PDB file of C-alpha atoms in Angstrom:
ATOM      1  CA  UNK A 114     -14.145   9.907  14.923  1.00  0.00           C
ATOM      2  CA  UNK A 115     -14.785   7.383  12.268  1.00  0.00           C
ATOM      3  CA  UNK A 116     -12.723   5.971   9.499  1.00  0.00           C
ATOM      4  CA  UNK A 117     -14.417   4.694   6.233  1.00  0.00           C
ATOM      5  CA  UNK A 118     -13.619   1.065   6.081  1.00  0.00           C
ATOM      6  CA  UNK A 119     -16.241  -0.680   8.576  1.00  0.00           C
ATOM      7  CA  UNK A 120     -19.454   1.242   8.232  1.00  0.00           C
ATOM      8  CA  UNK A 121     -21.439   3.751  10.468  1.00  0.00           C
ATOM      9  CA  UNK A 122     -21.553   3.465  14.213  1.00  0.00           C
ATOM     10  CA  UNK A 123     -25.201   3.270  15.531  1.00  0.00           C
ATOM     11  CA  UNK A 124     -24.235   6.197  17.935  1.00  0.00           C
ATOM     12  CA  UNK A 125     -20.902   8.144  18.973  1.00  0.00           C
ATOM     13  CA  UNK A 126     -19.685   9.245  22.341  1.00  0.00           C
ATOM     14  CA  UNK A 127     -17.732  12.496  21.445  1.00  0.00           C
ATOM     15  CA  UNK A 128     -14.999  13.870  23.616  1.00  0.00           C
ATOM     16  CA  UNK A 129     -17.101  16.491  25.087  1.00  0.00           C
ATOM     17  CA  UNK A 130     -19.801  13.459  26.206  1.00  0.00           C
ATOM     18  CA  UNK A 131     -16.826  11.547  27.766  1.00  0.00           C
ATOM     19  CA  UNK A 132     -15.530  14.481  29.609  1.00  0.00           C
ATOM     20  CA  UNK A 133     -18.900  15.144  30.637  1.00  0.00           C
ATOM     21  CA  UNK A 134     -19.538  11.946  32.187  1.00  0.00           C
ATOM     22  CA  UNK A 135     -16.328  12.364  34.336  1.00  0.00           C
ATOM     23  CA  UNK A 136     -17.177  16.099  35.629  1.00  0.00           C
ATOM     24  CA  UNK A 137     -20.007  18.771  35.698  1.00  0.00           C
ATOM     25  CA  UNK A 138     -17.487  21.430  35.298  1.00  0.00           C
ATOM     26  CA  UNK A 139     -16.694  21.536  31.418  1.00  0.00           C
ATOM     27  CA  UNK A 140     -17.315  24.449  29.154  1.00  0.00           C
ATOM     28  CA  UNK A 141     -17.265  23.867  25.179  1.00  0.00           C
ATOM     29  CA  UNK A 142     -16.213  26.103  22.524  1.00  0.00           C
ATOM     30  CA  UNK A 143     -16.327  25.082  18.779  1.00  0.00           C
ATOM     31  CA  UNK A 144     -13.119  27.045  17.885  1.00  0.00           C
ATOM     32  CA  UNK A 145     -13.441  26.010  14.365  1.00  0.00           C
ATOM     33  CA  UNK A 146     -14.418  22.986  12.240  1.00  0.00           C
ATOM     34  CA  UNK A 147     -11.796  20.377  10.630  1.00  0.00           C
ATOM     35  CA  UNK A 148     -11.090  22.506   7.745  1.00  0.00           C
ATOM     36  CA  UNK A 149     -10.574  25.563  10.119  1.00  0.00           C
ATOM     37  CA  UNK A 150     -10.637  28.231   7.534  1.00  0.00           C
ATOM     38  CA  UNK A 151     -12.590  30.571   9.991  1.00  0.00           C
ATOM     39  CA  UNK A 152     -11.188  31.842  12.890  1.00  0.00           C
ATOM     40  CA  UNK A 153     -14.273  33.699  14.077  1.00  0.00           C
ATOM     41  CA  UNK A 154     -14.486  30.983  17.051  1.00  0.00           C
ATOM     42  CA  UNK A 155     -11.075  31.596  18.449  1.00  0.00           C
ATOM     43  CA  UNK A 156     -12.187  34.427  20.639  1.00  0.00           C
ATOM     44  CA  UNK A 157     -14.757  32.254  22.555  1.00  0.00           C
ATOM     45  CA  UNK A 158     -12.103  29.266  22.895  1.00  0.00           C
ATOM     46  CA  UNK A 159      -9.567  31.730  24.317  1.00  0.00           C
ATOM     47  CA  UNK A 160     -11.540  33.320  26.576  1.00  0.00           C
ATOM     48  CA  UNK A 161     -12.616  29.860  28.197  1.00  0.00           C
ATOM     49  CA  UNK A 162      -9.122  29.002  28.093  1.00  0.00           C
ATOM     50  CA  UNK A 163      -8.056  31.786  30.220  1.00  0.00           C
ATOM     51  CA  UNK A 164     -10.604  30.866  33.041  1.00  0.00           C
ATOM     52  CA  UNK A 165     -10.202  27.289  32.876  1.00  0.00           C
ATOM     53  CA  UNK A 166      -8.095  24.880  35.271  1.00  0.00           C
ATOM     54  CA  UNK A 167      -7.287  22.676  32.235  1.00  0.00           C
ATOM     55  CA  UNK A 168      -7.842  23.002  28.519  1.00  0.00           C
ATOM     56  CA  UNK A 169      -8.464  19.904  26.224  1.00  0.00           C
ATOM     57  CA  UNK A 170      -7.957  20.746  22.506  1.00  0.00           C
ATOM     58  CA  UNK A 171      -9.343  18.143  19.632  1.00  0.00           C
ATOM     59  CA  UNK A 172      -7.456  18.680  16.521  1.00  0.00           C
ATOM     60  CA  UNK A 173      -6.724  16.634  13.408  1.00  0.00           C
ATOM     61  CA  UNK A 174      -8.588  15.240  10.512  1.00  0.00           C
ATOM     62  CA  UNK A 175     -11.693  13.408   9.245  1.00  0.00           C
ATOM     63  CA  UNK A 176     -12.849  12.117   6.117  1.00  0.00           C
ATOM     64  CA  UNK A 177     -13.250  15.509   4.705  1.00  0.00           C
ATOM     65  CA  UNK A 178      -9.371  15.646   4.537  1.00  0.00           C
ATOM     66  CA  UNK A 179      -8.397  11.973   3.836  1.00  0.00           C
ATOM     67  CA  UNK A 180     -10.140   9.065   2.580  1.00  0.00           C
ATOM     68  CA  UNK A 181     -10.140   6.553  -0.328  1.00  0.00           C
ATOM     69  CA  UNK A 182      -9.734   8.417  -3.405  1.00  0.00           C
ATOM     70  CA  UNK A 183      -8.768  11.832  -1.316  1.00  0.00           C
ATOM     71  CA  UNK A 184      -5.202  12.414  -0.856  1.00  0.00           C
ATOM     72  CA  UNK A 185      -3.689  15.109   1.025  1.00  0.00           C
ATOM     73  CA  UNK A 186      -0.917  17.424  -0.309  1.00  0.00           C
ATOM     74  CA  UNK A 187       0.901  18.034   2.851  1.00  0.00           C
ATOM     75  CA  UNK A 188       1.076  16.311   6.586  1.00  0.00           C
ATOM     76  CA  UNK A 189       0.345  19.618   8.731  1.00  0.00           C
ATOM     77  CA  UNK A 190      -2.880  20.219  10.802  1.00  0.00           C
ATOM     78  CA  UNK A 191      -5.667  21.628   8.357  1.00  0.00           C
ATOM     79  CA  UNK A 192      -6.368  25.375   7.698  1.00  0.00           C
ATOM     80  CA  UNK A 193      -5.700  27.387  11.053  1.00  0.00           C
ATOM     81  CA  UNK A 194      -5.776  24.699  13.602  1.00  0.00           C
ATOM     82  CA  UNK A 195      -1.993  25.534  14.492  1.00  0.00           C
ATOM     83  CA  UNK A 196      -3.347  28.719  14.910  1.00  0.00           C
ATOM     84  CA  UNK A 197      -5.937  27.823  17.292  1.00  0.00           C
ATOM     85  CA  UNK A 198      -3.381  25.686  19.437  1.00  0.00           C
ATOM     86  CA  UNK A 199      -0.917  28.444  19.587  1.00  0.00           C
ATOM     87  CA  UNK A 200      -3.734  30.997  20.741  1.00  0.00           C
ATOM     88  CA  UNK A 201      -4.831  28.840  23.519  1.00  0.00           C
ATOM     89  CA  UNK A 202      -1.396  28.069  24.906  1.00  0.00           C
ATOM     90  CA  UNK A 203      -0.799  32.015  24.971  1.00  0.00           C
ATOM     91  CA  UNK A 204      -3.905  32.302  26.901  1.00  0.00           C
ATOM     92  CA  UNK A 205      -3.059  30.040  29.734  1.00  0.00           C
ATOM     93  CA  UNK A 206      -0.290  28.236  31.733  1.00  0.00           C
ATOM     94  CA  UNK A 207      -2.673  25.962  33.005  1.00  0.00           C
ATOM     95  CA  UNK A 208      -2.086  22.440  31.492  1.00  0.00           C
ATOM     96  CA  UNK A 209      -3.398  21.817  27.941  1.00  0.00           C
ATOM     97  CA  UNK A 210      -4.028  18.579  26.654  1.00  0.00           C
ATOM     98  CA  UNK A 211      -3.943  17.943  22.835  1.00  0.00           C
ATOM     99  CA  UNK A 212      -6.374  15.055  21.647  1.00  0.00           C
ATOM    100  CA  UNK A 213      -5.248  14.081  17.787  1.00  0.00           C
ATOM    101  CA  UNK A 214      -7.640  12.375  15.826  1.00  0.00           C
ATOM    102  CA  UNK A 215      -6.244  10.900  12.190  1.00  0.00           C
ATOM    103  CA  UNK A 216      -5.667   7.956  10.320  1.00  0.00           C
ATOM    104  CA  UNK A 217      -2.453   9.187   8.614  1.00  0.00           C
ATOM    105  CA  UNK A 218       0.490  11.174   9.780  1.00  0.00           C
ATOM    106  CA  UNK A 219       0.022  14.813  10.808  1.00  0.00           C
ATOM    107  CA  UNK A 220       3.273  16.827  11.878  1.00  0.00           C
ATOM    108  CA  UNK A 221       2.553  17.656  15.385  1.00  0.00           C
ATOM    109  CA  UNK A 222       6.216  19.168  16.181  1.00  0.00           C
ATOM    110  CA  UNK A 223       4.456  22.252  17.795  1.00  0.00           C
ATOM    111  CA  UNK A 224       2.222  20.266  20.082  1.00  0.00           C
ATOM    112  CA  UNK A 225       4.919  17.981  21.148  1.00  0.00           C
ATOM    113  CA  UNK A 226       6.976  21.131  22.246  1.00  0.00           C
ATOM    114  CA  UNK A 227       4.115  22.991  23.844  1.00  0.00           C
ATOM    115  CA  UNK A 228       1.375  20.962  25.027  1.00  0.00           C
ATOM    116  CA  UNK A 229       1.396  19.411  28.451  1.00  0.00           C
ATOM    117  CA  UNK A 230       0.160  16.162  27.252  1.00  0.00           C
ATOM    118  CA  UNK A 231      -0.845  14.729  23.880  1.00  0.00           C
ATOM    119  CA  UNK A 232      -3.011  11.810  22.814  1.00  0.00           C
ATOM    120  CA  UNK A 233      -3.095  10.372  19.710  1.00  0.00           C
ATOM    121  CA  UNK A 234      -6.290   8.332  19.077  1.00  0.00           C
ATOM    122  CA  UNK A 235      -6.786   7.726  15.665  1.00  0.00           C
ATOM    123  CA  UNK A 236     -10.377   7.710  14.660  1.00  0.00           C
ATOM    124  CA  UNK A 237     -11.666   6.165  17.947  1.00  0.00           C
ATOM    125  CA  UNK A 238     -14.877   5.217  16.892  1.00  0.00           C
ATOM    126  CA  UNK A 239     -18.370   4.620  18.475  1.00  0.00           C
ATOM    127  CA  UNK A 240     -17.312   4.849  22.331  1.00  0.00           C
ATOM    128  CA  UNK A 241     -14.085   6.893  21.560  1.00  0.00           C
ATOM    129  CA  UNK A 242     -15.041   9.796  23.656  1.00  0.00           C
ATOM    130  CA  UNK A 243     -15.530   7.752  26.645  1.00  0.00           C
ATOM    131  CA  UNK A 244     -12.091   6.313  26.025  1.00  0.00           C
ATOM    132  CA  UNK A 245     -10.358   9.621  25.661  1.00  0.00           C
ATOM    133  CA  UNK A 246     -11.855  11.024  28.883  1.00  0.00           C
ATOM    134  CA  UNK A 247     -10.979   7.498  30.728  1.00  0.00           C
ATOM    135  CA  UNK A 248      -7.171   8.112  29.828  1.00  0.00           C
ATOM    136  CA  UNK A 249      -7.176  11.754  30.504  1.00  0.00           C
ATOM    137  CA  UNK A 250      -8.819  11.259  33.903  1.00  0.00           C
ATOM    138  CA  UNK A 251      -6.645   8.196  34.674  1.00  0.00           C
ATOM    139  CA  UNK A 252      -9.244   5.473  34.888  1.00  0.00           C
ATOM    140  CA  UNK A 253      -7.523   3.730  32.097  1.00  0.00           C
ATOM    141  CA  UNK A 254      -3.703   3.492  32.005  1.00  0.00           C
ATOM    142  CA  UNK A 255      -2.709   3.844  28.318  1.00  0.00           C
ATOM    143  CA  UNK A 256      -0.401   1.118  26.910  1.00  0.00           C
ATOM    144  CA  UNK A 257      -1.021   1.651  23.035  1.00  0.00           C
ATOM    145  CA  UNK A 258       1.876   1.854  20.790  1.00  0.00           C
ATOM    146  CA  UNK A 259       2.070   4.350  17.704  1.00  0.00           C
ATOM    147  CA  UNK A 260       1.458   2.303  14.475  1.00  0.00           C
ATOM    148  CA  UNK A 261       3.536   4.425  12.282  1.00  0.00           C
ATOM    149  CA  UNK A 262       6.377   6.937  12.131  1.00  0.00           C
ATOM    150  CA  UNK A 263       5.054  10.620  12.224  1.00  0.00           C
ATOM    151  CA  UNK A 264       7.437  12.465   9.795  1.00  0.00           C
ATOM    152  CA  UNK A 265       8.063  16.418  10.072  1.00  0.00           C
ATOM    153  CA  UNK A 266       6.213  18.269   7.411  1.00  0.00           C
ATOM    154  CA  UNK A 267       8.933  18.917   5.107  1.00  0.00           C
ATOM    155  CA  UNK A 268       9.000  15.024   4.493  1.00  0.00           C
ATOM    156  CA  UNK A 269       6.409  15.521   1.846  1.00  0.00           C
ATOM    157  CA  UNK A 270       9.279  17.638  -0.074  1.00  0.00           C
ATOM    158  CA  UNK A 271      12.261  15.319   0.317  1.00  0.00           C
ATOM    159  CA  UNK A 272      10.785  12.196  -1.128  1.00  0.00           C
ATOM    160  CA  UNK A 273       9.025  11.616  -4.434  1.00  0.00           C
ATOM    161  CA  UNK A 274       5.419   9.830  -4.071  1.00  0.00           C
ATOM    162  CA  UNK A 275       5.706   8.613  -7.571  1.00  0.00           C
ATOM    163  CA  UNK A 276       8.320   6.321  -6.270  1.00  0.00           C
ATOM    164  CA  UNK A 277       7.302   3.641  -4.110  1.00  0.00           C
ATOM    165  CA  UNK A 278      10.880   2.669  -3.330  1.00  0.00           C
ATOM    166  CA  UNK A 279      11.615   1.843   0.381  1.00  0.00           C
ATOM    167  CA  UNK A 280      15.181   2.880   0.421  1.00  0.00           C
ATOM    168  CA  UNK A 281      15.376   6.156  -1.456  1.00  0.00           C
ATOM    169  CA  UNK A 282      16.773   9.025   1.035  1.00  0.00           C
ATOM    170  CA  UNK A 283      15.414   9.879   3.587  1.00  0.00           C
ATOM    171  CA  UNK A 284      13.579   6.494   3.327  1.00  0.00           C
ATOM    172  CA  UNK A 285      10.269   5.263   4.232  1.00  0.00           C
ATOM    173  CA  UNK A 286       8.901   3.802   7.398  1.00  0.00           C
ATOM    174  CA  UNK A 287      10.628   2.780  10.748  1.00  0.00           C
ATOM    175  CA  UNK A 288      12.687   0.205   8.587  1.00  0.00           C
ATOM    176  CA  UNK A 289      14.527   2.984   6.536  1.00  0.00           C
ATOM    177  CA  UNK A 290      13.712   6.400   7.439  1.00  0.00           C
ATOM    178  CA  UNK A 291      16.993   8.022   8.485  1.00  0.00           C
ATOM    179  CA  UNK A 292      15.654  11.473   9.445  1.00  0.00           C
ATOM    180  CA  UNK A 293      14.578  12.946  12.759  1.00  0.00           C
ATOM    181  CA  UNK A 294      11.056  11.331  13.252  1.00  0.00           C
ATOM    182  CA  UNK A 295       8.419  13.625  15.424  1.00  0.00           C
ATOM    183  CA  UNK A 296       7.288  10.419  17.105  1.00  0.00           C
ATOM    184  CA  UNK A 297       8.778   6.787  15.844  1.00  0.00           C
ATOM    185  CA  UNK A 298       6.854   3.847  15.064  1.00  0.00           C
ATOM    186  CA  UNK A 299       6.190   1.665  18.379  1.00  0.00           C
ATOM    187  CA  UNK A 300       6.119   4.996  20.611  1.00  0.00           C
ATOM    188  CA  UNK A 301       3.888   5.023  23.366  1.00  0.00           C
ATOM    189  CA  UNK A 302       3.816   6.286  27.261  1.00  0.00           C
ATOM    190  CA  UNK A 303       2.079   4.977  30.368  1.00  0.00           C
ATOM    191  CA  UNK A 304       1.189   6.221  33.672  1.00  0.00           C
ATOM    192  CA  UNK A 305       3.400   3.809  35.445  1.00  0.00           C
ATOM    193  CA  UNK A 306       6.979   2.458  34.571  1.00  0.00           C
ATOM    194  CA  UNK A 307       8.446  -0.763  33.676  1.00  0.00           C
ATOM    195  CA  UNK A 308      11.857  -2.492  34.131  1.00  0.00           C
ATOM    196  CA  UNK A 309      12.959  -5.292  31.423  1.00  0.00           C
ATOM    197  CA  UNK A 310      15.702  -7.783  31.907  1.00  0.00           C
ATOM    198  CA  UNK A 311      17.048 -10.669  30.421  1.00  0.00           C
ATOM    199  CA  UNK A 312      15.991 -14.161  32.180  1.00  0.00           C
ATOM    200  CA  UNK A 313      18.584 -16.231  30.354  1.00  0.00           C
ATOM    201  CA  UNK A 314      21.435 -14.231  29.402  1.00  0.00           C
ATOM    202  CA  UNK A 315      23.939 -16.744  30.198  1.00  0.00           C
ATOM    203  CA  UNK A 316      22.455 -19.266  27.903  1.00  0.00           C
ATOM    204  CA  UNK A 317      22.046 -17.094  24.771  1.00  0.00           C
ATOM    205  CA  UNK A 318      24.447 -18.248  21.904  1.00  0.00           C
ATOM    206  CA  UNK A 319      27.064 -15.742  20.598  1.00  0.00           C
ATOM    207  CA  UNK A 320      27.484 -17.829  17.204  1.00  0.00           C
ATOM    208  CA  UNK A 321      25.224 -19.780  14.780  1.00  0.00           C
ATOM    209  CA  UNK A 322      26.378 -21.828  12.040  1.00  0.00           C
ATOM    210  CA  UNK A 323      24.408 -21.163   8.832  1.00  0.00           C
ATOM    211  CA  UNK A 324      24.394 -24.654   7.746  1.00  0.00           C
ATOM    212  CA  UNK A 325      23.124 -25.834  11.142  1.00  0.00           C
ATOM    213  CA  UNK A 326      20.546 -23.238  12.311  1.00  0.00           C
ATOM    214  CA  UNK A 327      18.529 -23.563  15.388  1.00  0.00           C
ATOM    215  CA  UNK A 328      15.743 -21.551  16.985  1.00  0.00           C
ATOM    216  CA  UNK A 329      17.097 -19.059  19.684  1.00  0.00           C
ATOM    217  CA  UNK A 330      14.649 -18.848  22.309  1.00  0.00           C
ATOM    218  CA  UNK A 331      14.796 -15.480  24.420  1.00  0.00           C
ATOM    219  CA  UNK A 332      13.250 -15.043  27.809  1.00  0.00           C
ATOM    220  CA  UNK A 333      12.526 -11.332  29.079  1.00  0.00           C
ATOM    221  CA  UNK A 334      11.244 -10.393  32.738  1.00  0.00           C
ATOM    222  CA  UNK A 335       9.147  -7.370  32.714  1.00  0.00           C
ATOM    223  CA  UNK A 336       8.265  -5.807  36.179  1.00  0.00           C
ATOM    224  CA  UNK A 337       6.140  -2.845  37.036  1.00  0.00           C
ATOM    225  CA  UNK A 338       8.251  -0.499  38.954  1.00  0.00           C
ATOM    226  CA  UNK A 339       5.700   2.422  39.234  1.00  0.00           C
ATOM    227  CA  UNK A 340       2.733   2.801  41.626  1.00  0.00           C
ATOM    228  CA  UNK A 341       0.103   2.128  39.254  1.00  0.00           C
ATOM    229  CA  UNK A 342      -1.411  -0.771  37.536  1.00  0.00           C
ATOM    230  CA  UNK A 343      -0.297  -1.160  33.723  1.00  0.00           C
ATOM    231  CA  UNK A 344       0.065  -2.924  30.589  1.00  0.00           C
ATOM    232  CA  UNK A 345       3.106  -2.697  28.241  1.00  0.00           C
ATOM    233  CA  UNK A 346       3.513  -4.183  24.817  1.00  0.00           C
ATOM    234  CA  UNK A 347       6.997  -5.211  24.640  1.00  0.00           C
ATOM    235  CA  UNK A 348       8.345  -4.962  20.934  1.00  0.00           C
ATOM    236  CA  UNK A 349      11.105  -7.311  19.493  1.00  0.00           C
ATOM    237  CA  UNK A 350      13.400  -6.108  16.390  1.00  0.00           C
ATOM    238  CA  UNK A 351      16.062  -7.862  14.351  1.00  0.00           C
ATOM    239  CA  UNK A 352      18.946  -5.545  13.189  1.00  0.00           C
ATOM    240  CA  UNK A 353      21.676  -6.932  10.545  1.00  0.00           C
ATOM    241  CA  UNK A 354      24.995  -5.663   9.903  1.00  0.00           C
ATOM    242  CA  UNK A 355      24.563  -5.470   5.858  1.00  0.00           C
ATOM    243  CA  UNK A 356      24.114  -1.953   4.880  1.00  0.00           C
ATOM    244  CA  UNK A 357      21.328  -2.959   2.449  1.00  0.00           C
ATOM    245  CA  UNK A 358      19.380  -4.430   5.327  1.00  0.00           C
ATOM    246  CA  UNK A 359      16.633  -2.686   7.162  1.00  0.00           C
ATOM    247  CA  UNK A 360      17.744  -0.839  10.078  1.00  0.00           C
ATOM    248  CA  UNK A 361      15.390  -2.697  12.143  1.00  0.00           C
ATOM    249  CA  UNK A 362      12.750  -5.026  11.252  1.00  0.00           C
ATOM    250  CA  UNK A 363       9.772  -5.926  13.927  1.00  0.00           C
ATOM    251  CA  UNK A 364       9.607  -9.721  14.440  1.00  0.00           C
ATOM    252  CA  UNK A 365       7.053 -10.269  17.512  1.00  0.00           C
ATOM    253  CA  UNK A 366       5.652  -8.396  20.511  1.00  0.00           C
ATOM    254  CA  UNK A 367       4.058  -9.765  23.535  1.00  0.00           C
ATOM    255  CA  UNK A 368       2.019  -7.832  25.804  1.00  0.00           C
ATOM    256  CA  UNK A 369       1.830  -8.069  29.754  1.00  0.00           C
ATOM    257  CA  UNK A 370      -0.572  -6.599  32.311  1.00  0.00           C
ATOM    258  CA  UNK A 371       0.926  -5.932  35.734  1.00  0.00           C
ATOM    259  CA  UNK A 372       0.032  -4.650  39.128  1.00  0.00           C
ATOM    260  CA  UNK A 373       2.852  -2.479  40.758  1.00  0.00           C
ATOM    261  CA  UNK A 374       5.995  -4.545  41.707  1.00  0.00           C
ATOM    262  CA  UNK A 375       4.509  -7.658  39.904  1.00  0.00           C
ATOM    263  CA  UNK A 376       6.729  -9.250  37.019  1.00  0.00           C
ATOM    264  CA  UNK A 377       6.091 -11.664  34.232  1.00  0.00           C
ATOM    265  CA  UNK A 378       8.326 -13.547  31.794  1.00  0.00           C
ATOM    266  CA  UNK A 379       7.703 -12.971  28.086  1.00  0.00           C
ATOM    267  CA  UNK A 380       9.023 -15.244  25.541  1.00  0.00           C
ATOM    268  CA  UNK A 381      10.345 -14.650  21.991  1.00  0.00           C
ATOM    269  CA  UNK A 382      11.617 -17.180  19.450  1.00  0.00           C
ATOM    270  CA  UNK A 383      14.121 -16.353  16.829  1.00  0.00           C
ATOM    271  CA  UNK A 384      13.830 -19.243  13.909  1.00  0.00           C
ATOM    272  CA  UNK A 385      15.744 -19.074  10.656  1.00  0.00           C
ATOM    273  CA  UNK A 386      13.214 -17.158   8.924  1.00  0.00           C
ATOM    274  CA  UNK A 387      13.700 -14.029  11.350  1.00  0.00           C
ATOM    275  CA  UNK A 388      17.511 -14.113  10.131  1.00  0.00           C
ATOM    276  CA  UNK A 389      16.731 -13.759   6.629  1.00  0.00           C
ATOM    277  CA  UNK A 390      16.672 -10.740   4.399  1.00  0.00           C
ATOM    278  CA  UNK A 391      15.350  -9.439   1.389  1.00  0.00           C
ATOM    279  CA  UNK A 392      17.588  -9.090  -1.560  1.00  0.00           C
ATOM    280  CA  UNK A 393      17.338  -6.777  -4.480  1.00  0.00           C
ATOM    281  CA  UNK A 394      15.143  -9.198  -6.430  1.00  0.00           C
ATOM    282  CA  UNK A 395      12.899  -9.815  -3.646  1.00  0.00           C
ATOM    283  CA  UNK A 396      14.192 -13.215  -2.589  1.00  0.00           C
ATOM    284  CA  UNK A 397      14.530 -13.868   0.987  1.00  0.00           C
ATOM    285  CA  UNK A 398      17.960 -14.975   1.650  1.00  0.00           C
ATOM    286  CA  UNK A 399      20.439 -16.009   4.777  1.00  0.00           C
ATOM    287  CA  UNK A 400      23.585 -14.331   4.928  1.00  0.00           C
ATOM    288  CA  UNK A 401      26.730 -14.440   7.197  1.00  0.00           C
ATOM    289  CA  UNK A 402      27.112 -11.538   9.523  1.00  0.00           C
ATOM    290  CA  UNK A 403      26.335 -10.044  12.989  1.00  0.00           C
ATOM    291  CA  UNK A 404      22.515 -10.023  13.705  1.00  0.00           C
ATOM    292  CA  UNK A 405      21.275  -8.375  16.935  1.00  0.00           C
ATOM    293  CA  UNK A 406      17.751  -8.865  18.815  1.00  0.00           C
ATOM    294  CA  UNK A 407      16.581  -5.946  20.195  1.00  0.00           C
ATOM    295  CA  UNK A 408      13.730  -6.267  22.847  1.00  0.00           C
ATOM    296  CA  UNK A 409      12.842  -2.472  24.123  1.00  0.00           C
ATOM    297  CA  UNK A 410      16.395  -1.510  25.504  1.00  0.00           C
ATOM    298  CA  UNK A 411      17.855  -4.726  25.611  1.00  0.00           C
ATOM    299  CA  UNK A 412      20.294  -6.198  22.746  1.00  0.00           C
ATOM    300  CA  UNK A 413      21.939  -9.395  22.120  1.00  0.00           C
ATOM    301  CA  UNK A 414      24.010 -10.080  19.003  1.00  0.00           C
ATOM    302  CA  UNK A 415      24.457 -13.351  17.165  1.00  0.00           C
ATOM    303  CA  UNK A 416      27.123 -13.968  14.362  1.00  0.00           C
ATOM    304  CA  UNK A 417      26.287 -16.207  11.770  1.00  0.00           C
ATOM    305  CA  UNK A 418      29.266 -18.011  10.276  1.00  0.00           C
TER     306      UNK A 418
END
């Protein structure tokens, strides 16, 4: 539950402690430890799953698997953790919630396809178990965004880790990765729904002169169209038609907390620096061409001439 950058928490609220704070009807089975080389605990876990109305399975990594000076050779779940998930899934048709703890990426393709819900929580720290329980039981509406791309397991065989170039096929990070991500950077769900629309579409310019660049001001209206209060982090990207430019680049984000049917206006400014790209020598340059501002599903193109 803890990373290795900010010391040791004075206490830890584990997932089981968090769940127990919500209900008295909970049973714990270890299944296996993080390394999961011993599957002798699977039988008990399966037996409990068969009787349960819902199953929460916590998997992932800890500092024995990844830390400063300790790299992994793959991005799969350690040991027999996947076998544990599959055994529990085979044992019950009731809801199965997978909670993933990790700092780095873990290929969770199987859980994506077979679990009823998937909660990535990083290393949640001191009160992580309470936070996990509050999200699962609906006391807190999740609004987080995935801080990196989750690649398929074979990614480690497709790219050399002795070459730190970003553009080498299939590419690195959301800016250059051309493969099919398990989950993309910035992915996240909510218990409510949101709608975004332009507030100032008619005033947005279609062209700008490179010699007389001015800041473009975007206004977006966000409406909570669901039945629950919730928050949304709205991500804004720039894309450029130049084939050597990143596929997209995050330039801003805004967060809104809204009650059902409530709306808010968010503001994004795009100045000359946002339009610049980095050339092969590492210099930021401004080039003519078509630039598209993408704010979630909204898009607006400006051509620099």
